[in-house]
Every structure is written in C-alpha cells, then in structure tokens.
PDB file of C-alpha atoms and ligand atoms in Angstrom:
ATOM      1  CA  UNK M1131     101.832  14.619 182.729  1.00  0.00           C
ATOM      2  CA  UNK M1132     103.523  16.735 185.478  1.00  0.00           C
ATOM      3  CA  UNK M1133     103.433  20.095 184.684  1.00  0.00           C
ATOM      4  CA  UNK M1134     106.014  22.203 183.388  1.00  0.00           C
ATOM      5  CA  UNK M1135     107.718  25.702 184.866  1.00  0.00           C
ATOM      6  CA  UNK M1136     108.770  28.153 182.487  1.00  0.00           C
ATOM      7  CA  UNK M1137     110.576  31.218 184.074  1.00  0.00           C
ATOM      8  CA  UNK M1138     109.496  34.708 182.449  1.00  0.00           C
ATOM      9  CA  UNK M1139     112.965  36.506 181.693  1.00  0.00           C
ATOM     10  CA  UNK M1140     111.447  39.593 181.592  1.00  0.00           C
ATOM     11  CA  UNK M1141     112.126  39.920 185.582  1.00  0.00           C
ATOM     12  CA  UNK M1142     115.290  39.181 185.260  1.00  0.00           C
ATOM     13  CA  UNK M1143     118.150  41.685 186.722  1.00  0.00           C
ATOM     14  CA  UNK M1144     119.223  42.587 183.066  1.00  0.00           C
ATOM     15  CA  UNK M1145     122.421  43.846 184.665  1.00  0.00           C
ATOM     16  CA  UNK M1146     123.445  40.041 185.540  1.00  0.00           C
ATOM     17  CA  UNK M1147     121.360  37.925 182.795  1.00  0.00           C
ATOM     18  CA  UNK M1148     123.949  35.726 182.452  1.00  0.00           C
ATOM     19  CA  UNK M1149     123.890  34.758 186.136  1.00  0.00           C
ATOM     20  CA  UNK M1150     120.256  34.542 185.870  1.00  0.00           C
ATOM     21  CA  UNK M1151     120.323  32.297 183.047  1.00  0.00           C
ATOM     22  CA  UNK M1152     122.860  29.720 184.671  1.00  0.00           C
ATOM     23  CA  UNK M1153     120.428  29.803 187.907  1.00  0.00           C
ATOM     24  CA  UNK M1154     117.516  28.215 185.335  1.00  0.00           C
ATOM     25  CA  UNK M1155     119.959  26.201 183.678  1.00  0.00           C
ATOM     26  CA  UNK M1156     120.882  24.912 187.307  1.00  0.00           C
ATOM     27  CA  UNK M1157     117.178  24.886 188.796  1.00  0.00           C
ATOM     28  CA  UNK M1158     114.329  22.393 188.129  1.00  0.00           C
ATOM     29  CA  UNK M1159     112.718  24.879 185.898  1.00  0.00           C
ATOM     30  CA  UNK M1160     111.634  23.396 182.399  1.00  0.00           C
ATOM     31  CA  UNK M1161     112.060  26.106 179.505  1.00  0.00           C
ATOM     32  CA  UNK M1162     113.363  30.054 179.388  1.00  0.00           C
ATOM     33  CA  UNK M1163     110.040  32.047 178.428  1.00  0.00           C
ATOM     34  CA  UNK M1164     111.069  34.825 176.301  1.00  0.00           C
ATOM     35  CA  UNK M1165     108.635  38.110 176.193  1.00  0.00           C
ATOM     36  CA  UNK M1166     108.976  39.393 173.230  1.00  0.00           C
ATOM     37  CA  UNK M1167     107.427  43.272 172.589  1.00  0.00           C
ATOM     38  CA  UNK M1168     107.237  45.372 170.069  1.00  0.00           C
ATOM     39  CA  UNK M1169     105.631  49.092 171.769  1.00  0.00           C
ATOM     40  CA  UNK M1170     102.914  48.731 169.132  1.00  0.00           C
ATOM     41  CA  UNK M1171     100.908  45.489 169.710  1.00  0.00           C
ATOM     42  CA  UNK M1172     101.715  45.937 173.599  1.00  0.00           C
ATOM     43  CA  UNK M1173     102.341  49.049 174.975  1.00  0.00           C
ATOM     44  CA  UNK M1174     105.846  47.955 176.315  1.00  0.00           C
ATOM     45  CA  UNK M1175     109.369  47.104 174.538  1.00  0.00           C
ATOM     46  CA  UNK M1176     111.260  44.703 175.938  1.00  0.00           C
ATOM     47  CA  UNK M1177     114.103  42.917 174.303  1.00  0.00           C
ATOM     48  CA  UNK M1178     114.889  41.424 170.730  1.00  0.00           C
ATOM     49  CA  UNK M1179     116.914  39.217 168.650  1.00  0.00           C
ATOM     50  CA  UNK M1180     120.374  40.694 170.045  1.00  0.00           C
ATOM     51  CA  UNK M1181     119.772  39.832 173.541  1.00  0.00           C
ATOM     52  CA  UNK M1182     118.215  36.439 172.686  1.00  0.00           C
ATOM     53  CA  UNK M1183     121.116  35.836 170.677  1.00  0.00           C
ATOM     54  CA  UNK M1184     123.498  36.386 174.060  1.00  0.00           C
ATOM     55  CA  UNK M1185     120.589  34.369 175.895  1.00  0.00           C
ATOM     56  CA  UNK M1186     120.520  31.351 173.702  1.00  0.00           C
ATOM     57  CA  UNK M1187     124.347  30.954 174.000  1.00  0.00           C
ATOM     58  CA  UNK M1188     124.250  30.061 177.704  1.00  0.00           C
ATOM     59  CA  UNK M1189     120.590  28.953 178.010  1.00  0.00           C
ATOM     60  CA  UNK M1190     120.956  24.571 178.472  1.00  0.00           C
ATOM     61  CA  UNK M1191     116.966  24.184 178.192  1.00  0.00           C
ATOM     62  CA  UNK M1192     114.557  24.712 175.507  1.00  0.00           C
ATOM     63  CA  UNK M1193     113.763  28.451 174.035  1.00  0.00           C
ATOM     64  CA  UNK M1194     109.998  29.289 174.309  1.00  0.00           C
ATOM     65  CA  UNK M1195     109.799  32.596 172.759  1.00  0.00           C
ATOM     66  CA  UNK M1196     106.035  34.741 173.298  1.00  0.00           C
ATOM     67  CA  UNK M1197     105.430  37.250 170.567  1.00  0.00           C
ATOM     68  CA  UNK M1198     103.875  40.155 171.204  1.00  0.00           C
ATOM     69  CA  UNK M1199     104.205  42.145 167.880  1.00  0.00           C
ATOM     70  CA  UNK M1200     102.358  42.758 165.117  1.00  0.00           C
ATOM     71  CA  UNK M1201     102.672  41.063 161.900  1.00  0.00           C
ATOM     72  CA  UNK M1202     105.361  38.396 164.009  1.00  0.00           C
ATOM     73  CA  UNK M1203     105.240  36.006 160.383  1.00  0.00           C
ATOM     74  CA  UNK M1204     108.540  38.670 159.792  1.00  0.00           C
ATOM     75  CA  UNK M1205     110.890  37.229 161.913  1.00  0.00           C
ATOM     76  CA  UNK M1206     109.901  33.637 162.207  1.00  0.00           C
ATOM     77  CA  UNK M1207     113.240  32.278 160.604  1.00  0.00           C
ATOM     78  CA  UNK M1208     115.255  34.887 162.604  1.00  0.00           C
ATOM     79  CA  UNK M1209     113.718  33.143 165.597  1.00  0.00           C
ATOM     80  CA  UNK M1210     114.662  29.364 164.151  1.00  0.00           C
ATOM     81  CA  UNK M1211     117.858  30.470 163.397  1.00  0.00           C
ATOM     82  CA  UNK M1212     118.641  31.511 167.326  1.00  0.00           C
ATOM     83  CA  UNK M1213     117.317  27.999 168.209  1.00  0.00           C
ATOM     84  CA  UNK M1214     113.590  28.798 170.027  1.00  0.00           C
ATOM     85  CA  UNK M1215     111.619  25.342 170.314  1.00  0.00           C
ATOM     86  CA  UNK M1216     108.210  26.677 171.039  1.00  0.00           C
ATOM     87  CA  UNK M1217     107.118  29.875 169.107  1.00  0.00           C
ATOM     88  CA  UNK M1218     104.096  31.557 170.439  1.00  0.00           C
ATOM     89  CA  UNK M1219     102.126  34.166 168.464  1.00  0.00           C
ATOM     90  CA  UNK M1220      98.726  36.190 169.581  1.00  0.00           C
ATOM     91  CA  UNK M1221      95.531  35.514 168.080  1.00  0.00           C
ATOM     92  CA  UNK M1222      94.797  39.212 167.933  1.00  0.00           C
ATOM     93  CA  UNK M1223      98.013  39.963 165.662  1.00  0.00           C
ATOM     94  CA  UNK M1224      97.653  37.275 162.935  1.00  0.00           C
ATOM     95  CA  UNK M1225      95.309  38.210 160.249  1.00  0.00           C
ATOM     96  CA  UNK M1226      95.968  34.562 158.674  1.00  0.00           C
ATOM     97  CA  UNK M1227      97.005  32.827 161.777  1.00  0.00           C
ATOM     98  CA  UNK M1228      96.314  29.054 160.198  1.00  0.00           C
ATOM     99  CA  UNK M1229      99.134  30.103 157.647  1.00  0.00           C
ATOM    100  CA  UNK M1230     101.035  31.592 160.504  1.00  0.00           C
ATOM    101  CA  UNK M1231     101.161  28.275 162.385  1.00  0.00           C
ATOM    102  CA  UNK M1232     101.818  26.059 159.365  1.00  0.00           C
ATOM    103  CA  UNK M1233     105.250  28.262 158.415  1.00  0.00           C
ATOM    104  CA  UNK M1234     106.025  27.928 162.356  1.00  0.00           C
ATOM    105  CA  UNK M1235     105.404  24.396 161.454  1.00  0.00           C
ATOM    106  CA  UNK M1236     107.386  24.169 158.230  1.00  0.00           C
ATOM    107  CA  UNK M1237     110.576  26.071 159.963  1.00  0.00           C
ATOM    108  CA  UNK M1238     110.760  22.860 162.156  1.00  0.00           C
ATOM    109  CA  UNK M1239     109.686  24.876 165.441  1.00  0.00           C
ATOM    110  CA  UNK M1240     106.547  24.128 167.543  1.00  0.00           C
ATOM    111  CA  UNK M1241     103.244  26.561 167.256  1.00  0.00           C
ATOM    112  CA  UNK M1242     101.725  27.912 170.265  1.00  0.00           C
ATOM    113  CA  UNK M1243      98.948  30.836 170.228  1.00  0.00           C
ATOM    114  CA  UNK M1244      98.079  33.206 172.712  1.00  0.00           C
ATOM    115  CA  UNK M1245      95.029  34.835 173.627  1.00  0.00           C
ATOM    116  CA  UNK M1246      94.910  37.938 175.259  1.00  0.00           C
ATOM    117  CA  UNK M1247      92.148  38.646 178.812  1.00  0.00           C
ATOM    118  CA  UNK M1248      89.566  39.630 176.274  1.00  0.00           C
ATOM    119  CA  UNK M1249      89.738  37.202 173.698  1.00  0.00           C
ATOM    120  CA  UNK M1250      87.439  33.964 173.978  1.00  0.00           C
ATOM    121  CA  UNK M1251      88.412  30.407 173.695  1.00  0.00           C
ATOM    122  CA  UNK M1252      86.012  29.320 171.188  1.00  0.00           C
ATOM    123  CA  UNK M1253      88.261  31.550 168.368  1.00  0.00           C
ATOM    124  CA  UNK M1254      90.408  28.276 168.377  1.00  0.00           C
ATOM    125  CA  UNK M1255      87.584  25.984 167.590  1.00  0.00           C
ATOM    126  CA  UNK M1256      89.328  25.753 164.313  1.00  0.00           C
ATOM    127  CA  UNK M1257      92.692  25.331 164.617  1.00  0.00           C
ATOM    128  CA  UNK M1258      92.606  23.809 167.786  1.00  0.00           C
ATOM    129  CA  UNK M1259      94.297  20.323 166.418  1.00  0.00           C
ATOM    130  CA  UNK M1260      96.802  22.621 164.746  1.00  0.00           C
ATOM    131  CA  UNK M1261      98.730  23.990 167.395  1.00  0.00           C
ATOM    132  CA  UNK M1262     101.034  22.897 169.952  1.00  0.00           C
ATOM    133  CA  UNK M1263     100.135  24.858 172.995  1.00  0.00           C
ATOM    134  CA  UNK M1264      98.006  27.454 173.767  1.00  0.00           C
ATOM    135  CA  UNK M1265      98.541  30.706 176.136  1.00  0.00           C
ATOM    136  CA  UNK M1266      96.124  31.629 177.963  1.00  0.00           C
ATOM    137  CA  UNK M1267      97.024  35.505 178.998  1.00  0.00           C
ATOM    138  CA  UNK M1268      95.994  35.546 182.845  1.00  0.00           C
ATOM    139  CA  UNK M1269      97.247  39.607 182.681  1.00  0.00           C
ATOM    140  CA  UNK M1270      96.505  42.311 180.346  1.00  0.00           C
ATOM    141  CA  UNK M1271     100.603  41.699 178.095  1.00  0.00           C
ATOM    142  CA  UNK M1272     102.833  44.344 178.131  1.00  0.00           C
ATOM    143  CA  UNK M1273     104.468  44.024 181.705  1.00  0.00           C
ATOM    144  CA  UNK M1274     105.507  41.684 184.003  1.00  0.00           C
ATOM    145  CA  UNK M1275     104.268  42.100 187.819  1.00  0.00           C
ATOM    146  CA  UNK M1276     100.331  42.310 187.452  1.00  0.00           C
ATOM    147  CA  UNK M1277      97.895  41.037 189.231  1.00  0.00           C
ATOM    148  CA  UNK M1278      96.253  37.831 188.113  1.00  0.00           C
ATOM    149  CA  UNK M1279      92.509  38.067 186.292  1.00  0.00           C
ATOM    150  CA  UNK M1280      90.364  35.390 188.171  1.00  0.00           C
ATOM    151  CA  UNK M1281      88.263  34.612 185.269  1.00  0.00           C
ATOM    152  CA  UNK M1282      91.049  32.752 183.566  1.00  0.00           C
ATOM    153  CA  UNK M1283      90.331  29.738 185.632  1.00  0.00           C
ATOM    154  CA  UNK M1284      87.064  29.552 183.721  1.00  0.00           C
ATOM    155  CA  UNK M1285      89.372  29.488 180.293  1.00  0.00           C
ATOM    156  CA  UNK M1286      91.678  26.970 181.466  1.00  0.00           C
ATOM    157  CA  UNK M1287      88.580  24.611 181.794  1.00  0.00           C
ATOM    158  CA  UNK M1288      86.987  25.691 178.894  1.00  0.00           C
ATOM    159  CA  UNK M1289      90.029  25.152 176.796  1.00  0.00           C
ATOM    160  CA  UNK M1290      90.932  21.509 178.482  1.00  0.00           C
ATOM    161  CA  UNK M1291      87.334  20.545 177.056  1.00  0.00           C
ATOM    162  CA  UNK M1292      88.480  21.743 173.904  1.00  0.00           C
ATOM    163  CA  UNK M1293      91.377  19.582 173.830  1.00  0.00           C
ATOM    164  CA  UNK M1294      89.307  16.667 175.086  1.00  0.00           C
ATOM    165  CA  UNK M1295      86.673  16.992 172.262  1.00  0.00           C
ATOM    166  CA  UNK M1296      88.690  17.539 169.972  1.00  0.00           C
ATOM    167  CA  UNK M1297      91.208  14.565 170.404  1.00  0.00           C
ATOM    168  CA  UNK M1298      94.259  17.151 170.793  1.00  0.00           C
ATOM    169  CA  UNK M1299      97.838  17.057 172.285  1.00  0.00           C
ATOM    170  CA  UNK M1300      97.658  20.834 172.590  1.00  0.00           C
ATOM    171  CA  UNK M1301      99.566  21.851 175.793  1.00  0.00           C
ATOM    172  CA  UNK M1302      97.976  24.645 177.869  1.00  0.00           C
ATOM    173  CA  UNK M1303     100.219  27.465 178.956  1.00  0.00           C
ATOM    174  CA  UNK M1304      99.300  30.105 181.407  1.00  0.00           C
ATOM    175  CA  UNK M1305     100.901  33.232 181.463  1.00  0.00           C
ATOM    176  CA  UNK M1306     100.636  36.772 184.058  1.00  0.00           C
ATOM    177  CA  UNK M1307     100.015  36.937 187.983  1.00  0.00           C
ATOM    178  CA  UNK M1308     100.929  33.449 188.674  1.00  0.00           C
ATOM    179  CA  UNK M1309     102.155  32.937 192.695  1.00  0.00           C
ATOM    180  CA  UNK M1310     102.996  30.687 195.066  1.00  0.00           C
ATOM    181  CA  UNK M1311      99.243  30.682 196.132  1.00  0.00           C
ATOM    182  CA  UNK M1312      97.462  30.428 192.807  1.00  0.00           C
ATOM    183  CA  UNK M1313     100.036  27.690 191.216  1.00  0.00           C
ATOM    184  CA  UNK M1314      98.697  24.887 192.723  1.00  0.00           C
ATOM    185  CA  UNK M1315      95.125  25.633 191.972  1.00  0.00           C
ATOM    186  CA  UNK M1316      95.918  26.721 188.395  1.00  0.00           C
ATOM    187  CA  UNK M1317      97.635  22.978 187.754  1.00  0.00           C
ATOM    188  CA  UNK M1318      94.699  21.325 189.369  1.00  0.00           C
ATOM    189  CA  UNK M1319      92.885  23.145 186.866  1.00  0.00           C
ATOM    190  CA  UNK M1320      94.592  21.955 183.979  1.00  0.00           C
ATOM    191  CA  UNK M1321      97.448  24.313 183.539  1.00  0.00           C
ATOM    192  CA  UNK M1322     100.327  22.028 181.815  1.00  0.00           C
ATOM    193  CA  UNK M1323     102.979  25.246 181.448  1.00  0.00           C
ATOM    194  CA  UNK M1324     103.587  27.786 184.130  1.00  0.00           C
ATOM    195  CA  UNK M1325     105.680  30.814 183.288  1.00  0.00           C
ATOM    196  CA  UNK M1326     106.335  32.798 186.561  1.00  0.00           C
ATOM    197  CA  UNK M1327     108.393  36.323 186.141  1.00  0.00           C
ATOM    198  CA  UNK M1328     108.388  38.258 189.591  1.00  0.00           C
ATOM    199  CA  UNK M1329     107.183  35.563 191.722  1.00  0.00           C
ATOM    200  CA  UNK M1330     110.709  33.878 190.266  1.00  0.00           C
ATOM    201  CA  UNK M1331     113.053  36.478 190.129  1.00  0.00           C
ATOM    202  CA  UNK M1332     112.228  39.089 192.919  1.00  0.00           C
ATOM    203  CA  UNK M1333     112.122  35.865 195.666  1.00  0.00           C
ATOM    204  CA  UNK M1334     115.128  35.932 197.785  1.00  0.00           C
ATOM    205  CA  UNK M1335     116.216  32.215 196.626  1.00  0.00           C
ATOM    206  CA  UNK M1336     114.938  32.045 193.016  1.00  0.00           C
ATOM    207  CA  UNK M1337     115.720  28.613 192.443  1.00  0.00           C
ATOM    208  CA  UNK M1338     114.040  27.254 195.792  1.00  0.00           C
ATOM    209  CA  UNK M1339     111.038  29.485 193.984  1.00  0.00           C
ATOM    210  CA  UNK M1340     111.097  27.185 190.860  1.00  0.00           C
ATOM    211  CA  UNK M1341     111.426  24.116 192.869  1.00  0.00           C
ATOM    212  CA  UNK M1342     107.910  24.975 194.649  1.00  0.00           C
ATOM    213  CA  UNK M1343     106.460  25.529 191.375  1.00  0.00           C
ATOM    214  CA  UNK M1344     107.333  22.390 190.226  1.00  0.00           C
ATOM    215  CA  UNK M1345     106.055  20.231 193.830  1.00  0.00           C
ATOM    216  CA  UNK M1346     102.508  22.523 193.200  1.00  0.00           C
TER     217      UNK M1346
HETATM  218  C1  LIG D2797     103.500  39.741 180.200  1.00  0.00           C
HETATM  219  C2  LIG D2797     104.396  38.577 179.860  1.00  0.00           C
HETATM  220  C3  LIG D2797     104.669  37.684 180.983  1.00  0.00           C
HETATM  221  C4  LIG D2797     105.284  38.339 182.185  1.00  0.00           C
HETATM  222  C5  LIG D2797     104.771  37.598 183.377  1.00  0.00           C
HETATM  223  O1  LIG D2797     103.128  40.387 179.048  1.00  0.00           O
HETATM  224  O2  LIG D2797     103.860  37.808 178.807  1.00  0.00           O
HETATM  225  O3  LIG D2797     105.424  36.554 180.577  1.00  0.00           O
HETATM  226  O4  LIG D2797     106.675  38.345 182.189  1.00  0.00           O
HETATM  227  O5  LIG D2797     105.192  38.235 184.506  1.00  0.00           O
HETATM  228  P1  LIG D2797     104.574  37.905 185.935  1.00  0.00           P
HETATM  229  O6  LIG D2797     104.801  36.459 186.191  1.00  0.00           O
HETATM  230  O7  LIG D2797     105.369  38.803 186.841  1.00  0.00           O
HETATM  231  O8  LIG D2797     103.120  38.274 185.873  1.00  0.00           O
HETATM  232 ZN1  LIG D2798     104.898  35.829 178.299  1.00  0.00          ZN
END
C-alpha cells in the first residue's frame, strides 16, 4: 500500500490552529496526529480534550490520537465521543494492555500501541494480531523537534517480520525525528504511517512539505 502522512499537531502555531488545520484538510496529508501528554508519563503537557474538541470541528480527515498518559483506559469514551479513528496507547502505561485494546475495540475505534526507544519489539509477540497499528517511538516522547534514534530502522524490520509471521494487518507507524532525508528510507523500510511535526510545520510551504512526504 502507499504509505500514509500523518502531520504531528504538536508543531503547530497554536495561535492560528485553525488555519493550520484547514492547510491539512487542504494538503495530501492522510490523518491529524494528536500528541496527547499528561506531565507524568512524559515529562511534557501538551493539550487535551478541550482543544481536540475545537480541532475535531474543523479537522475533514481521520483523528489519530497518541496517548501519552498513564492509566489512558480513563478517557477512552471521552476520546470516541470527539470522533478519533485510531487510538494509540504506550506499552509502558498499560498494566493490562490486552484489555486495554479490546475496550478500544469495543468503543468502535481502532487500537494502535506504542513503544517507547527502550522498549523491544518482541513485548508484542502476543498481541500482535490484536492491534491495528503499532508506533514505533523513533524519539525519546515528550517533545516534538528531536533528533531521530538510528536504531529504529532495526525495529521497523523487526516488527514487519512480526507482521509477516504472524499473518497480521497491523499497520506500522513511526513517530519522532522524521525529515525530508530519512522519509524515504524509513518507507523503504516498511514504515506504512509517517507523522512529521517540525519538519511539517516550521517549513516555509507546509503543504508542499506534506506533498514530498507523500512522493518519498
Ligand atoms: C513526541 C510526539 C511526536 C512529535 C513529533 O512525543 O509523539 O508526535 O510531535 O515531532 P517531530 O516530528 O518534530 O519529531
Ligand atoms: Zn506522536
């Protein structure tokens, strides 16, 4: 399948969202990546369900909301309620992520898990048939802007054998440090969803940005 583009809000000008949310709407990009932090489980806070409230009123494609909080089973219906499509929780912050994933599952939305630098891929063995998408975390979470850890290309294959043992649809998601110079590479390596904050949002012509994401 071609690969997808999912601009990382997060780098938005907060001042204008709503200009920056018409400018995905408008652009070949494929889905709005929300980061969503909590100061505990990440050392950042970003933005909650307020501001995705405002988002989701303007936003034309689908939601794909990344949790990074702790005990995120809390506000899974708040999330279905604003509309998100893909909900994405960490691996380190679910105690009982296989129950985690089924009430994603039951609410109607799609499952995704994330796994932080640290964190191998052979924790999702298990519940590898279970989830729609994985994220691989190609930065340390908690900030948009970093620079990209070259071992994740070694996950990316790792996980894509996963999949391929294990008969899966599971789509692969890479998330952190992700460039015009690494996007290409990262695809050819298996990458089906690239989220892309600053390299989107602090380019001169943002949109032209998402278009060369896509053609990588
Ligand atoms: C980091 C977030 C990312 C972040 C990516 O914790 O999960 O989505 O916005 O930003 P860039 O693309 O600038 O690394
Ligand atoms: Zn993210």
């Amino acid at each position: 399948m071609q690969h997808l583009v999912a601009p990382s809000m997060l780098s938005a000008d907060f001042l204008n969202l709503g200009e920056a949310i018409e400018m995905v709407n408008k652009s070949e990009a494929d889905w709005f990546h929300l980061d969503v932090m909590d100061g505990m489980f990440v050392p950042n806070i970003s933005y909650g369900l307020p501001i995705i409230k405002s988002m989701a009123q303007k936003a034309e494609k689908p939601l794909d909301a990344h949790l990074m909080i702790k005990y995120p089973e809390r506000y899974f219906e708040d999330f279905h309620d604003l509309g998100v499509e893909y909900l994405t929780v960490h691996y380190e912050a679910c105690t009982h992520l296989h129950r985690s994933i089924q009430k994603i599952h039951d609410l109607g939305m799609k499952a995704g898990v994330a796994l932080n630098p640290h964190s191998h891929i052979s924790l999702l063995e298990d519940v590898i048939t279970n989830v729609d998408m994985v994220l691989i975390m190609s930065v340390n979470p908690g900030f948009g802007g970093q620079k990209f850890i070259e071992r994740s290309y070694t996950k990316v294959t790792k996980l894509r054998e996963m999949i391929k043992r294990n008969n899966a649809n599971t789509l692969i998601q890479l998330d952190g440090g992700v460039t015009l110079d690494n996007a290409s590479s990262l695809v050819a390596a298996g990458v089906d969803v690239l989220v892309a904050g600053s390299t989107v949002f602090k380019a001169e012509n943002p949109q032209q940005v998402i278009k060369m994401l896509k053609d990588a």
